[in-house]
Structure formats: structure tokens, C-alpha cells
Coordinates of C-alpha atoms in Angstrom, one line a residue:
M1 CA -39.7 9.1 1.9
N2 CA -40.3 11.2 -1.3
K3 CA -39.6 14.3 0.7
R4 CA -36.3 12.8 1.8
M5 CA -35.3 11.8 -1.7
S6 CA -36.2 15.4 -2.9
V7 CA -33.9 16.9 -0.2
N8 CA -31.2 14.5 -1.2
R9 CA -31.6 15.5 -4.9
R10 CA -31.4 19.1 -4.0
F11 CA -28.3 18.5 -1.8
I12 CA -26.7 16.6 -4.7
F13 CA -27.5 19.4 -7.2
I14 CA -26.1 22.0 -4.7
Y15 CA -22.8 20.0 -4.4
I16 CA -22.6 19.3 -8.3
R17 CA -23.2 23.0 -9.1
Q18 CA -20.6 24.1 -6.6
L19 CA -18.0 21.5 -7.5
L20 CA -18.5 22.4 -11.2
F21 CA -17.9 26.0 -10.4
V22 CA -14.8 25.2 -8.4
G23 CA -13.6 22.8 -11.0
M24 CA -13.9 25.4 -13.9
L25 CA -12.2 28.0 -11.6
L26 CA -9.4 25.6 -10.9
L27 CA -9.1 24.6 -14.5
T28 CA -8.8 28.2 -15.5
L29 CA -6.1 28.9 -12.9
I30 CA -4.3 25.7 -13.9
L31 CA -4.4 26.6 -17.7
T32 CA -3.2 30.2 -16.9
V33 CA -0.3 29.1 -14.8
L34 CA 0.7 26.4 -17.4
F35 CA 0.5 28.9 -20.2
V36 CA 2.8 31.3 -18.3
A37 CA 5.1 28.5 -17.3
F38 CA 5.4 27.0 -20.8
D39 CA 6.0 30.5 -22.2
K40 CA 8.9 30.9 -19.8
L41 CA 10.2 27.5 -20.5
N42 CA 10.0 28.1 -24.2
K43 CA 12.1 31.2 -23.8
L44 CA 14.6 29.3 -21.7
E45 CA 14.7 26.6 -24.3
Q46 CA 15.4 29.2 -26.9
E47 CA 18.4 30.6 -24.7
R48 CA 19.7 27.1 -24.1
D49 CA 19.3 25.8 -27.8
F50 CA 18.1 28.5 -30.1
A51 CA 18.8 26.4 -33.1
K52 CA 16.1 23.8 -32.3
S53 CA 13.4 26.1 -30.7
G54 CA 14.1 29.5 -32.2
L55 CA 14.5 28.7 -36.0
P56 CA 10.8 27.5 -36.4
M57 CA 9.6 30.6 -34.6
L58 CA 11.9 32.8 -36.8
M59 CA 10.4 31.3 -39.9
N60 CA 6.9 31.7 -38.7
S61 CA 7.6 35.4 -38.0
L62 CA 9.0 36.0 -41.6
S63 CA 7.1 38.8 -43.3
E64 CA 7.7 40.5 -46.6
K65 CA 6.7 44.1 -47.4
D66 CA 7.9 46.2 -50.3
G67 CA 10.3 43.5 -51.3
K68 CA 12.1 43.6 -47.9
I69 CA 12.0 40.5 -45.7
T70 CA 11.8 41.1 -41.9
F71 CA 11.8 38.8 -38.8
D72 CA 10.5 39.3 -35.2
P73 CA 12.9 41.8 -33.5
E74 CA 12.9 40.0 -30.2
L75 CA 14.0 36.7 -31.9
L76 CA 16.8 38.7 -33.7
D77 CA 17.9 40.1 -30.4
Q78 CA 18.3 36.6 -29.2
V79 CA 20.3 35.7 -32.3
R80 CA 22.8 38.6 -31.4
E81 CA 22.9 37.5 -27.8
Q82 CA 23.8 34.0 -28.9
G83 CA 26.6 35.4 -31.0
G84 CA 25.0 33.9 -34.2
W85 CA 24.1 35.0 -37.6
L86 CA 21.2 34.4 -40.2
Q87 CA 20.9 33.8 -43.9
L88 CA 17.7 33.2 -45.8
I89 CA 18.0 31.4 -49.1
N90 CA 15.4 31.1 -51.8
E91 CA 14.9 28.2 -54.2
R92 CA 17.6 29.5 -56.5
N93 CA 20.2 29.1 -53.8
Q94 CA 20.5 33.0 -53.5
V95 CA 20.8 34.7 -50.1
I96 CA 17.8 37.1 -50.1
A97 CA 18.1 38.2 -46.5
D98 CA 20.7 38.2 -43.7
F99 CA 21.5 39.3 -40.3
E100 CA 24.8 39.8 -38.4
T101 CA 26.5 37.8 -41.3
P102 CA 30.3 37.6 -41.1
D103 CA 32.3 38.8 -44.2
D104 CA 33.7 35.4 -45.1
L105 CA 30.3 34.0 -46.0
P106 CA 29.1 33.5 -49.6
S107 CA 26.1 35.3 -50.9
Q108 CA 25.1 32.4 -53.0
Y109 CA 25.7 28.6 -52.5
N110 CA 26.3 25.9 -55.0
P111 CA 23.9 23.0 -54.9
G112 CA 26.1 20.7 -52.8
E113 CA 28.2 23.3 -51.1
L114 CA 25.9 24.0 -48.2
T115 CA 25.4 20.4 -47.7
S116 CA 29.0 19.6 -47.5
Y117 CA 29.4 22.4 -44.9
W118 CA 26.4 21.2 -42.8
T119 CA 27.6 17.5 -42.9
R120 CA 31.2 18.6 -42.0
E121 CA 32.6 17.0 -45.1
R122 CA 34.3 20.3 -45.9
P123 CA 35.9 22.5 -43.2
F124 CA 33.7 25.4 -42.1
P125 CA 34.5 27.8 -39.2
Y126 CA 31.0 28.0 -38.0
G127 CA 28.4 25.6 -36.6
L128 CA 25.5 25.4 -38.9
Y129 CA 21.7 24.7 -38.3
V130 CA 19.2 24.7 -41.2
W131 CA 15.4 25.0 -41.1
I132 CA 13.4 24.5 -44.4
Q133 CA 9.8 25.6 -44.7
E134 CA 7.3 26.7 -47.3
R135 CA 5.8 30.1 -46.9
K136 CA 3.1 31.6 -49.1
G137 CA 4.1 29.2 -52.0
N138 CA 7.8 29.8 -51.7
L139 CA 10.3 27.4 -50.3
Y140 CA 12.8 29.0 -47.9
T141 CA 16.0 27.7 -46.3
L142 CA 16.9 29.5 -43.2
I143 CA 20.6 29.2 -42.0
Y144 CA 21.6 29.8 -38.5
G145 CA 25.3 29.9 -37.7
V146 CA 27.4 30.4 -34.6
N147 CA 31.1 30.8 -34.1
N148 CA 32.7 27.3 -33.6
P149 CA 36.3 27.9 -32.5
I150 CA 36.7 24.1 -31.7
A151 CA 35.9 23.3 -35.4
Q152 CA 38.7 25.7 -36.4
M153 CA 41.1 24.1 -34.0
K154 CA 40.3 20.7 -35.5
R155 CA 41.2 21.8 -39.0
T156 CA 44.8 22.8 -37.9
L157 CA 45.2 20.4 -35.1
L158 CA 47.6 17.9 -36.7
Q159 CA 49.7 20.6 -38.2
S160 CA 50.1 22.6 -34.9
V161 CA 50.8 19.8 -32.5
E162 CA 53.7 17.4 -31.9
L163 CA 54.3 14.5 -29.4
K164 CA 57.9 14.5 -28.1
N165 CA 59.2 12.6 -25.1
G166 CA 55.6 12.0 -23.8
K167 CA 54.7 15.7 -23.9
I168 CA 52.5 17.7 -26.3
Q169 CA 54.1 20.7 -27.9
I170 CA 51.7 23.2 -29.7
T171 CA 52.9 25.8 -32.2
G172 CA 51.4 28.7 -33.9
S173 CA 48.3 30.6 -32.8
L174 CA 46.7 27.3 -31.5
A175 CA 48.4 27.4 -28.1
A176 CA 47.1 31.1 -27.5
Q177 CA 43.6 30.1 -28.6
I178 CA 43.5 27.1 -26.4
S179 CA 44.7 29.1 -23.4
Q180 CA 42.3 31.9 -24.1
L181 CA 39.3 29.6 -24.3
S182 CA 40.5 27.5 -21.2
G183 CA 40.7 24.4 -23.5
W184 CA 42.9 21.4 -23.2
V185 CA 44.3 18.6 -25.5
Q186 CA 44.8 14.9 -25.1
V187 CA 46.3 12.2 -27.2
I188 CA 45.2 8.6 -26.6
N189 CA 46.5 5.3 -28.0
A190 CA 44.6 2.6 -29.8
E191 CA 43.4 1.2 -26.4
G192 CA 41.9 4.5 -25.4
L193 CA 44.7 5.2 -22.7
E194 CA 45.9 8.7 -22.4
I195 CA 49.5 9.1 -23.6
A196 CA 50.0 12.8 -23.0
S197 CA 47.9 15.9 -22.1
Y198 CA 48.1 19.7 -22.5
H199 CA 46.4 22.0 -19.8
K200 CA 44.3 19.0 -18.7
P201 CA 42.2 19.8 -15.6
A202 CA 42.6 17.5 -12.4
D203 CA 39.1 15.8 -13.0
G204 CA 39.6 15.1 -16.7
P205 CA 39.3 11.5 -17.8
S206 CA 42.5 9.5 -18.7
Q207 CA 40.8 6.6 -20.5
Y208 CA 38.1 6.5 -23.2
A209 CA 36.0 3.9 -24.8
V210 CA 34.4 4.4 -28.3
H211 CA 31.1 5.3 -26.8
D212 CA 32.7 7.9 -24.5
I213 CA 34.0 9.9 -27.4
I214 CA 30.7 9.7 -29.3
L215 CA 28.6 10.7 -26.4
R216 CA 30.9 13.7 -25.4
T217 CA 30.7 14.8 -29.1
Q218 CA 27.0 14.5 -29.6
Y219 CA 25.8 15.6 -26.1
P220 CA 28.2 18.3 -24.8
E221 CA 25.6 19.6 -22.3
R222 CA 25.9 16.5 -20.2
Y223 CA 29.7 16.9 -19.7
A224 CA 29.8 20.8 -19.8
S225 CA 32.4 20.5 -22.4
Q226 CA 32.6 20.3 -26.3
L227 CA 34.7 17.6 -27.8
E228 CA 36.3 17.3 -31.2
S229 CA 38.5 14.2 -32.2
V230 CA 41.1 13.8 -34.9
F231 CA 42.6 10.4 -35.8
D232 CA 46.2 10.3 -36.9
P233 CA 46.6 7.3 -39.3
A234 CA 50.4 7.6 -39.2
T235 CA 50.7 6.8 -35.5
G236 CA 47.3 5.2 -34.8
N237 CA 46.7 7.8 -32.0
T238 CA 43.7 10.0 -31.5
W239 CA 43.9 13.7 -30.7
L240 CA 41.1 15.1 -28.5
V241 CA 40.4 18.9 -28.2
H242 CA 38.1 20.0 -25.2
L243 CA 36.6 23.4 -24.8
P244 CA 34.3 24.1 -21.7
I245 CA 30.8 25.3 -22.5
Q246 CA 30.3 29.0 -22.0
N247 CA 30.4 30.0 -18.3
D248 CA 28.1 32.5 -16.5
A249 CA 29.2 35.6 -14.7
S250 CA 30.1 33.5 -11.6
G251 CA 32.5 31.4 -13.6
A252 CA 30.4 28.3 -13.0
P253 CA 29.3 26.2 -16.2
Q254 CA 25.7 27.1 -17.1
D255 CA 23.1 24.4 -16.5
P256 CA 20.1 25.1 -18.6
Y257 CA 18.0 22.5 -16.9
L258 CA 18.2 24.2 -13.5
A259 CA 16.5 27.2 -14.8
M260 CA 13.7 25.0 -16.3
I261 CA 13.3 23.2 -13.0
Y262 CA 13.3 26.4 -11.1
V263 CA 10.4 27.7 -13.5
F264 CA 8.5 24.5 -13.0
V265 CA 8.9 24.5 -9.2
I266 CA 7.9 28.2 -8.9
S267 CA 4.8 27.6 -11.2
L268 CA 3.8 24.5 -9.1
C269 CA 4.1 26.4 -5.8
I270 CA 2.0 29.2 -7.2
L271 CA -0.6 26.8 -8.4
L272 CA -0.7 24.8 -5.2
G273 CA -0.9 28.0 -3.2
I274 CA -3.9 29.3 -5.2
I275 CA -5.6 25.8 -4.9
I276 CA -5.0 25.6 -1.2
I277 CA -6.3 29.2 -0.6
L278 CA -9.4 28.5 -2.7
L279 CA -10.0 25.2 -1.1
A280 CA -9.7 26.8 2.3
I281 CA -12.4 29.3 1.5
I282 CA -14.7 26.6 0.3
A283 CA -14.0 24.4 3.3
L284 CA -14.9 27.3 5.7
W285 CA -18.2 27.8 3.8
Y286 CA -19.0 24.1 3.7
G287 CA -18.2 23.8 7.4
H288 CA -20.4 26.7 8.3
R289 CA -23.3 25.4 6.1
F290 CA -23.1 21.7 6.5
G291 CA -20.9 21.2 9.6
T292 CA -23.4 21.6 12.3
P293 CA -25.1 18.2 11.8
I294 CA -21.6 16.6 11.4
L295 CA -20.4 18.1 14.8
H296 CA -23.6 16.9 16.3
M297 CA -23.0 13.3 15.2
I298 CA -19.3 13.5 16.4
D299 CA -20.5 14.7 19.8
W300 CA -23.1 11.9 19.8
L301 CA -20.2 9.3 19.2
K302 CA -18.3 10.9 22.0
H303 CA -21.2 10.3 24.3
L304 CA -21.4 6.7 23.1
A305 CA -17.7 6.3 23.8
Q306 CA -18.1 7.7 27.2
G307 CA -20.8 5.1 28.0
R308 CA -23.8 7.6 27.7
F309 CA -26.0 5.6 25.4
M310 CA -28.3 8.5 24.3
E311 CA -28.4 11.3 21.8
P312 CA -27.1 14.7 23.0
V313 CA -29.7 17.1 24.0
D314 CA -30.0 20.9 24.0
R315 CA -30.5 23.2 26.9
K316 CA -34.2 22.3 27.1
G317 CA -33.6 18.6 27.1
Y318 CA -34.7 17.9 23.6
A319 CA -32.6 15.8 21.2
R320 CA -30.7 18.2 19.0
S321 CA -31.7 16.4 15.7
M322 CA -35.4 16.5 16.6
N323 CA -38.0 19.2 17.0
R324 CA -40.6 19.3 19.9
S325 CA -42.9 17.2 17.8
G326 CA -40.3 14.4 17.5
R327 CA -39.7 15.0 13.8
M328 CA -36.1 15.4 12.4
K329 CA -35.1 19.0 11.8
R330 CA -34.7 20.2 8.3
R331 CA -30.9 20.7 8.2
F332 CA -30.4 17.2 9.7
Q333 CA -32.6 15.5 7.0
T334 CA -29.7 15.5 4.5
Y335 CA -27.9 13.1 6.9
A336 CA -31.0 11.2 7.7
E337 CA -29.4 7.7 7.0
M338 CA -26.5 8.5 9.4
I339 CA -28.9 9.8 12.1
D340 CA -31.0 6.7 11.8
S341 CA -27.7 4.6 12.0
L342 CA -26.7 6.4 15.2
H343 CA -30.2 5.8 16.7
Y344 CA -29.8 2.1 15.9
L345 CA -26.3 1.9 17.3
T346 CA -27.4 3.6 20.4
E347 CA -30.2 1.2 20.9
S348 CA -27.8 -1.8 20.2
L349 CA -25.3 -0.4 22.8
Q350 CA -28.1 -0.1 25.3
K351 CA -29.1 -3.7 24.7
N352 CA -25.4 -4.8 24.8
E353 CA -24.9 -3.1 28.2
L354 CA -27.8 -5.0 29.5
I355 CA -26.4 -8.2 28.2
R356 CA -23.0 -7.3 29.7
K357 CA -24.5 -6.7 33.2
Q358 CA -26.4 -10.0 32.9
L359 CA -23.0 -11.7 31.9
E360 CA -21.4 -10.2 34.9
T361 CA -24.0 -11.6 37.1
T362 CA -23.7 -15.0 35.4
R363 CA -19.9 -14.9 35.8
E364 CA -20.1 -14.1 39.4
E365 CA -22.5 -17.0 39.8
W366 CA -20.1 -19.2 37.9
I367 CA -17.1 -18.1 40.0
A368 CA -19.1 -18.9 43.0
G369 CA -19.7 -22.4 41.6
V370 CA -16.1 -22.9 40.6
S371 CA -15.0 -21.6 44.1
H372 CA -17.4 -24.2 45.5
D373 CA -15.9 -26.8 43.3
L374 CA -12.4 -25.9 44.2
K375 CA -13.3 -25.7 47.9
T376 CA -14.7 -29.2 48.1
P377 CA -11.6 -31.1 46.9
L378 CA -9.4 -28.6 48.8
S379 CA -11.3 -29.4 52.0
S380 CA -10.8 -33.1 51.4
I381 CA -7.1 -32.5 50.8
M382 CA -6.7 -30.4 54.0
G383 CA -8.8 -33.0 56.0
Y384 CA -6.7 -36.0 55.0
A385 CA -3.4 -34.1 55.3
H386 CA -4.5 -33.1 58.9
V387 CA -5.4 -36.7 59.7
L388 CA -2.0 -37.9 58.3
E389 CA -0.3 -35.2 60.4
S390 CA -2.0 -36.2 63.6
N391 CA -0.1 -38.4 66.1
A392 CA -3.4 -39.6 67.8
Y393 CA -3.5 -42.7 65.8
E394 CA -0.9 -44.8 64.0
W395 CA -2.3 -45.5 60.4
R396 CA -1.6 -48.7 58.5
Q397 CA 0.4 -48.5 55.1
E398 CA -2.8 -49.3 53.2
E399 CA -4.6 -46.6 54.8
I400 CA -1.9 -44.1 54.1
Q401 CA -1.8 -45.2 50.4
E402 CA -5.7 -44.7 50.2
F403 CA -5.5 -41.2 51.7
A404 CA -2.7 -40.3 49.3
C405 CA -4.7 -41.6 46.4
I406 CA -7.7 -39.4 47.4
I407 CA -5.4 -36.4 47.9
R408 CA -3.8 -37.1 44.3
E409 CA -7.3 -37.3 42.7
K410 CA -8.6 -34.1 44.4
S411 CA -5.4 -32.3 43.4
F412 CA -5.6 -33.5 39.8
H413 CA -9.2 -32.3 39.6
M414 CA -8.2 -28.9 40.9
D415 CA -5.4 -28.6 38.5
E416 CA -7.7 -29.6 35.6
M417 CA -10.2 -26.7 36.5
I418 CA -7.3 -24.2 36.8
D419 CA -6.0 -25.3 33.4
D420 CA -9.5 -25.0 31.8
L421 CA -9.9 -21.5 33.2
N422 CA -6.4 -20.4 31.8
L423 CA -7.1 -22.1 28.4
T424 CA -10.4 -20.4 27.9
Y425 CA -9.0 -16.9 28.5
R426 CA -6.0 -17.6 26.3
L427 CA -8.3 -18.8 23.5
N428 CA -10.5 -15.7 23.9
N429 CA -7.4 -13.5 23.4
H430 CA -6.1 -15.7 20.5
A431 CA -2.9 -16.4 22.6
V432 CA -2.8 -20.1 21.9
P433 CA -0.2 -21.0 19.3
M434 CA -1.5 -23.7 16.8
Q435 CA 1.0 -26.2 15.4
K436 CA -1.0 -27.7 12.6
V437 CA 0.0 -30.7 10.6
E438 CA -2.1 -32.4 7.8
I439 CA -3.4 -35.7 9.0
E440 CA -6.0 -38.3 7.8
M441 CA -9.0 -37.5 9.9
N442 CA -10.8 -41.0 9.8
E443 CA -7.7 -42.7 11.2
F444 CA -7.1 -40.0 13.7
I445 CA -10.6 -39.9 15.1
G446 CA -10.9 -43.7 14.9
K447 CA -7.8 -44.2 17.1
M448 CA -9.1 -41.7 19.6
V449 CA -12.4 -43.2 20.0
L450 CA -10.8 -46.6 20.4
Q451 CA -8.6 -45.3 23.2
M452 CA -11.7 -43.8 24.9
Q453 CA -13.5 -47.3 24.7
Q454 CA -10.4 -49.1 26.2
H455 CA -10.1 -46.7 29.0
P456 CA -11.2 -48.1 32.4
Q457 CA -13.3 -44.8 33.1
H458 CA -15.4 -45.4 29.9
E459 CA -15.5 -49.2 29.7
Q460 CA -19.2 -49.3 30.3
R461 CA -20.0 -46.7 27.7
Q462 CA -21.2 -47.7 24.2
I463 CA -19.3 -45.5 21.8
Q464 CA -19.3 -46.4 18.1
F465 CA -17.2 -44.7 15.3
V466 CA -18.5 -44.6 11.6
P467 CA -15.8 -43.4 9.3
A468 CA -16.3 -41.6 6.0
A469 CA -16.2 -43.4 2.7
Q470 CA -13.2 -41.5 1.5
P471 CA -10.0 -40.5 3.2
I472 CA -10.2 -36.9 4.6
Y473 CA -7.0 -34.8 4.9
Y474 CA -7.0 -31.7 7.0
P475 CA -4.4 -29.6 8.9
V476 CA -5.0 -29.7 12.7
D477 CA -3.2 -29.3 16.0
V478 CA -3.3 -32.8 17.2
K479 CA -3.3 -31.8 20.9
Y480 CA -6.0 -29.3 20.7
F481 CA -8.2 -31.2 18.2
R482 CA -8.1 -34.2 20.7
R483 CA -9.3 -31.8 23.3
I484 CA -12.3 -30.9 21.3
L485 CA -13.5 -34.5 20.9
E486 CA -12.6 -35.3 24.5
N487 CA -14.8 -32.4 25.7
L488 CA -17.7 -33.3 23.5
L489 CA -17.6 -37.0 24.3
A490 CA -17.1 -36.4 28.0
N491 CA -20.1 -34.0 28.0
A492 CA -22.2 -36.6 26.2
Q493 CA -21.1 -39.2 28.9
L494 CA -21.5 -37.1 32.0
H495 CA -25.0 -35.9 31.3
N496 CA -26.5 -39.2 30.1
P497 CA -27.1 -42.5 31.8
P498 CA -24.3 -45.2 31.6
D499 CA -26.1 -47.3 29.0
T500 CA -26.5 -44.3 26.5
H501 CA -25.4 -45.2 23.0
I502 CA -23.0 -42.6 21.6
Q503 CA -22.0 -42.5 17.9
V504 CA -19.2 -40.6 16.2
M505 CA -19.7 -40.3 12.4
M506 CA -17.6 -38.8 9.6
A507 CA -19.2 -37.5 6.4
I508 CA -18.1 -35.7 3.2
E509 CA -20.3 -32.9 2.0
E510 CA -21.2 -32.2 -1.6
D511 CA -19.2 -28.9 -1.6
G512 CA -16.0 -30.5 -0.5
A513 CA -16.3 -29.9 3.2
F514 CA -16.5 -32.7 5.8
R515 CA -18.5 -33.0 9.0
I516 CA -18.0 -34.7 12.4
E517 CA -21.2 -35.6 14.2
I518 CA -21.5 -36.8 17.8
Q519 CA -24.9 -38.3 18.4
D520 CA -26.4 -39.7 21.6
K521 CA -29.8 -41.1 22.4
G522 CA -29.7 -39.8 25.9
L523 CA -31.7 -37.4 28.0
G524 CA -31.4 -34.4 25.6
M525 CA -31.6 -30.7 26.5
D526 CA -34.3 -28.0 26.4
E527 CA -34.1 -25.0 24.2
A528 CA -32.8 -22.6 27.0
T529 CA -29.9 -25.0 27.8
V530 CA -29.0 -25.3 24.0
D531 CA -29.0 -21.5 23.6
R532 CA -26.5 -21.2 26.5
L533 CA -24.5 -24.4 26.1
F534 CA -21.3 -22.7 24.8
E535 CA -21.4 -19.8 27.2
R536 CA -18.2 -19.6 29.1
Y537 CA -19.9 -19.1 32.6
Y538 CA -22.8 -21.5 32.0
R539 CA -23.3 -25.0 33.4
G540 CA -26.5 -26.7 32.7
T541 CA -26.2 -29.1 35.7
P542 CA -25.9 -27.7 39.2
T543 CA -22.4 -28.0 40.6
E544 CA -23.5 -30.2 43.4
N545 CA -24.8 -32.8 41.1
L546 CA -21.3 -33.5 39.5
H547 CA -18.0 -34.3 40.9
Q548 CA -16.3 -33.4 37.6
G549 CA -16.5 -30.4 35.1
T550 CA -15.8 -26.7 35.3
G551 CA -18.5 -25.4 33.0
L552 CA -15.8 -24.3 30.5
G553 CA -15.6 -27.5 28.4
M554 CA -18.1 -26.6 25.8
A555 CA -16.8 -23.1 25.5
I556 CA -13.3 -24.3 25.1
A557 CA -14.5 -26.8 22.4
R558 CA -16.2 -24.2 20.4
Q559 CA -13.3 -21.8 20.5
L560 CA -10.9 -24.6 19.4
V561 CA -13.2 -25.5 16.5
H562 CA -13.1 -21.8 15.3
E563 CA -9.3 -21.8 15.6
H564 CA -9.3 -24.8 13.2
D565 CA -11.6 -22.7 10.8
G566 CA -14.6 -24.8 11.6
H567 CA -18.2 -24.3 12.8
I568 CA -20.2 -26.2 15.5
E569 CA -23.9 -26.7 15.8
V570 CA -26.2 -28.4 18.3
E571 CA -29.6 -29.9 17.9
S572 CA -31.3 -31.5 20.9
Q573 CA -34.7 -32.6 22.1
V574 CA -35.6 -33.6 25.6
G575 CA -36.1 -37.4 25.8
V576 CA -34.8 -37.9 22.3
G577 CA -31.1 -37.1 22.4
T578 CA -28.4 -34.6 21.3
T579 CA -26.5 -34.2 18.0
I580 CA -23.4 -32.0 17.8
S581 CA -22.0 -31.3 14.3
L582 CA -18.6 -29.9 13.5
L583 CA -18.3 -28.6 9.9
F584 CA -14.9 -27.7 8.3
R585 CA -14.8 -26.1 5.0
Q586 CA -11.5 -24.5 4.5
S587 CA -8.2 -26.2 3.4
T588 CA -9.7 -29.5 2.8
C589 CA -8.0 -31.9 0.4
F590 CA -9.0 -35.5 -0.4
Q591 CA -6.7 -38.3 -1.3
E592 CA -8.2 -38.7 -5.0
M593 CA -7.3 -34.9 -5.6
K594 CA -3.8 -35.5 -4.4
V595 CA -3.4 -38.5 -6.8
Q596 CA -4.5 -36.4 -9.7
L597 CA -2.2 -33.4 -8.8
S598 CA 0.8 -35.9 -8.4

């Protein structure tokens, strides 16, 4: 035992060490791929929106040497590619450094001047972005500007457009500028409906709500178009200027998110490819090192599936997991628990096969008995039918009725045996539909016992019913639950003398379950009969001793009890009597509980 534990510890240590190595390697690969991917995404973000991602990096790259301020050359190249410009302002509002600055920009700003430009309170021909940061004790303001033609159009829009006869007329240089930039103009009324348009594309909207204008102004990337609006208080109309976002070389609008998705997908594919290759190598090694015992166990299971209930052997006839001395081989000791389980399973299957063969023998004997039982009434039916058919004697009407009655009784007995056989197979395959309804069990069983007492066949039998102290409600299929009690009571009557006292009692258990007990003070049964009482092909009394019964009644009763979520037990002693108990635990509900809930 200690040796096995030592092997398991070593095996666990090997696995942990190898998994840690693989984990560290995978973590390194993941971090490397993520670093490269994020670096690429950061560059794409700079290209998409340099103002948000590039300005902090520009400020962090600021350096001063010999009174000259410089920035990262690669970032400055991106500023040039974006068509922008830079100004760096110190705490005294002076421009101390610039890059690609247009001539119309001031070299010094008044305290509120830059703010008015940035908030668009005053017209400004450029889009402005500001980043403020402290560097080495000095507070700097970095201004990034880009050419904003739509803002210039907005300033002169009302002076350059006119609405006549439902058409927009544009004068001055605005018309040429709109045409050059593939822009278009709309005028909408107070309800947001288009009155007229100029160079409007076919897919352009003709109606706007307040939120439409706000969203198109604040998030132009969503609509691939910039929008500026000018309200004309004289007419109550609103003028809209649209400019498409810069197109790429193919003429299609740029979608910055597609490039990011592409980088993400490529990075993920590379990462997954590396992981798959690495795992494949590890799997091959593990398969070579630890797979032999597993393959042996799989082969063993195949043997069991094919009905060969023994461990596979090698060429010399020895079990593959054992050496010649009968001890488990070293490489199989890691899987000792599984090997032991397979040994136990093999032994169990061997025993089950023996039981199956015994069951086949018992079933054949039972079939022979049932055939005998069927042949006896069938012979009577054939005999009386032959007698009635014969012209050798003229039968009286009373004799014909007597023969017919015998034929009917024999036919009914045969039909009953066939029905029992059919029902037991349907129950065994769970093919009997249950139509359960909740009933009060004391009343139901009491009526049934009373009916049996009043039946002429049982009028000499002593059957007593003792109900429970409280009402018991339980969902049952009335037809099949009646069959349970009929089979059990019939068994108690058929196998005991006529004067045997039979008692049916109901009782409520402490845990909320209820019990039905059928007691008789009859002959009782020995232990062997009790053990086989519910077998489908067993009949404790020889067939020639009874004119009724198929040997299936008790098996059917047990299966029907299980279908009602119950459990059946038998206690018997020769010369003392028999007690059969039915216990039902699920879905019970008493009347007092119902009253409380209601």
C-alpha cells in the first residue's frame, strides 16, 4: 500500500512538473503574442484617432536639450500623415515649439482665446485637440489641430445658400468646395422632414429626429460621414452639411475597426496554432509514456463487450498487467485502482453470465409450465367443441349450456395468462402508460377490499381492512394499483387454506411516507421461496397443483409498485404466515397539510 502511494505521489509530481513547464511556456507565448497584438492595435488606434492615443505618447516623448524641444520622430511622421499640426504652450500662454503649423495661427494665445476656439464658441478653421500634462515641474499644453473644412463651411453656410422654389442654390466658393469634397447639403423643417437637398446621395436620410443629428455629429465614424448643423431662426429651418470621411485608395470608406478585428483574429490564430502544435507534441509523448496501460484497459473492455470475460493475455498466455509471479507490472501500478476495478467487473460479469444461464433454464422451465397450463384448458375446449360438433348424440339444451360455460371459463383463463405475459414484458420495457390521479387511499383500498369480500368467489374468505388514522392522498393509476392489490390478495388466498384470516392495514410513517401491509396467518414460505417470489419465471407451487395462476402475478405486482414510486418487502415464516409491505415515500400529501396551504 505504501509503495503504491509512493508511485502515485511520484506520478503526481511528474504531472505537476510537466504541467507547470507547459503552463509557463504557454503563458510566455500568450504574453508575447498579446504584446505584439496590442502594439499593433495601438498603432492602428493612433492612425484611427491620433488625437486620443497619440497626444499622450507625444507628451511623454517630449525632451529638451540645449533649449530645444523635440518629440519622437515616428509620432511626428504620423502627425504629418494625418495632415495635422502641433503647438506646445507653456504656462505663460507662449508657443515654445511647433510642427507643421499653418501661417494663420497665433504665436501666443490670450487666456480665454484658446478655450473659445476649443469649445467652438468662436469660429476656427481647424479641429482642435488639447492635452495638458506636467513634465519635470513645468506644465505644458499640447495642441493638435487638423484641417476641418466642414467647420469652415458652417461659418459661411447661411450667407452662401438660398432656398428658392423647393431647391437649394449655393453661391460663391462653397459650391465648388462641396463638389470637390463629395459633400451634400440638406434643409429640414421644424418636424425634421427634408424640404430640399443639394447633391444628396441615394441612400441619404430624408427625416431626422433630435437624437439623429446629435449622434451623427458626435460619432461620425458610425455613419462614415461628418455632419454640421446650422439653425436659421428667421425661417425655423435647419441646414445640414455632410462630408464623407476620408476614403482609402479603393474609394471605399475606411473602417478602422476592421483592421483591429483583423489584427485580433490573426493574433488569435497564431496563438491557437502554437498551442495546438505544443499540445500535439506533449500528447504524443504522454501517449508513448503512459498510453500502453490505457490501451491495454481499452482492449480489456473490448474483450468484455465481446463476451470474453477475462483479461487479455500476451503471446505466452500471461495477463498483460501481471508478471509471471502474479504481481502487477511496474508501469501498470499507476493505474492500480482501475486495474482492480476491471478485475472486479470481470468477475461480476462472469457471475452475471452464470446467473443469466440459470435464468434461461428457469425461463424454459416456466415456459414449459405455462405451455402445460395453456394446453390443459385448450384440450378441454377442443374436447367439448368436438363433442358438440359430433352428430352421434343429440344433446339437451342444459348440457349445451354447461359445455359452453366450461369452454368460456377455459377461454377466459387462457386469455388471462396471455394478458399477464404481455403486461410483464411491457412493464419490463417501461412501455405501460400511467394515468395517475390523486385519490384518498383509505377510501380506495377500503372499497376494493369490500368488493372482494362480496364477490362469490371469495365469500368464504376472511378479509379485514384497517384504515390509517388520517386521510392519505397519493397519485395512482387506479386500474394498475387495483391490479397490485388483486394480485397480492389472490396470492394470499390461493396458497392458504380457505379459513385463513387475511388483514389489509394502512399506516402513516414518521417521515411522512405511508405503508400498506397485507398479512395472513396461513402456511407461510421458506427462505428460498421468499427470495425468488418476485422472479418472473418462478412459481412456488407446481403447476399441476393449481387451476389458476401464471407465475407472473407477483412479478407484475412488484413492477407496478415501482411504477408508482414505491417499494415492496416480504416477511414470511413457515407455519406462522406472511406479511407483504408496500411503502410509498414520494409525492405524499396529507389532508391537514392541504388545509394549512389553502
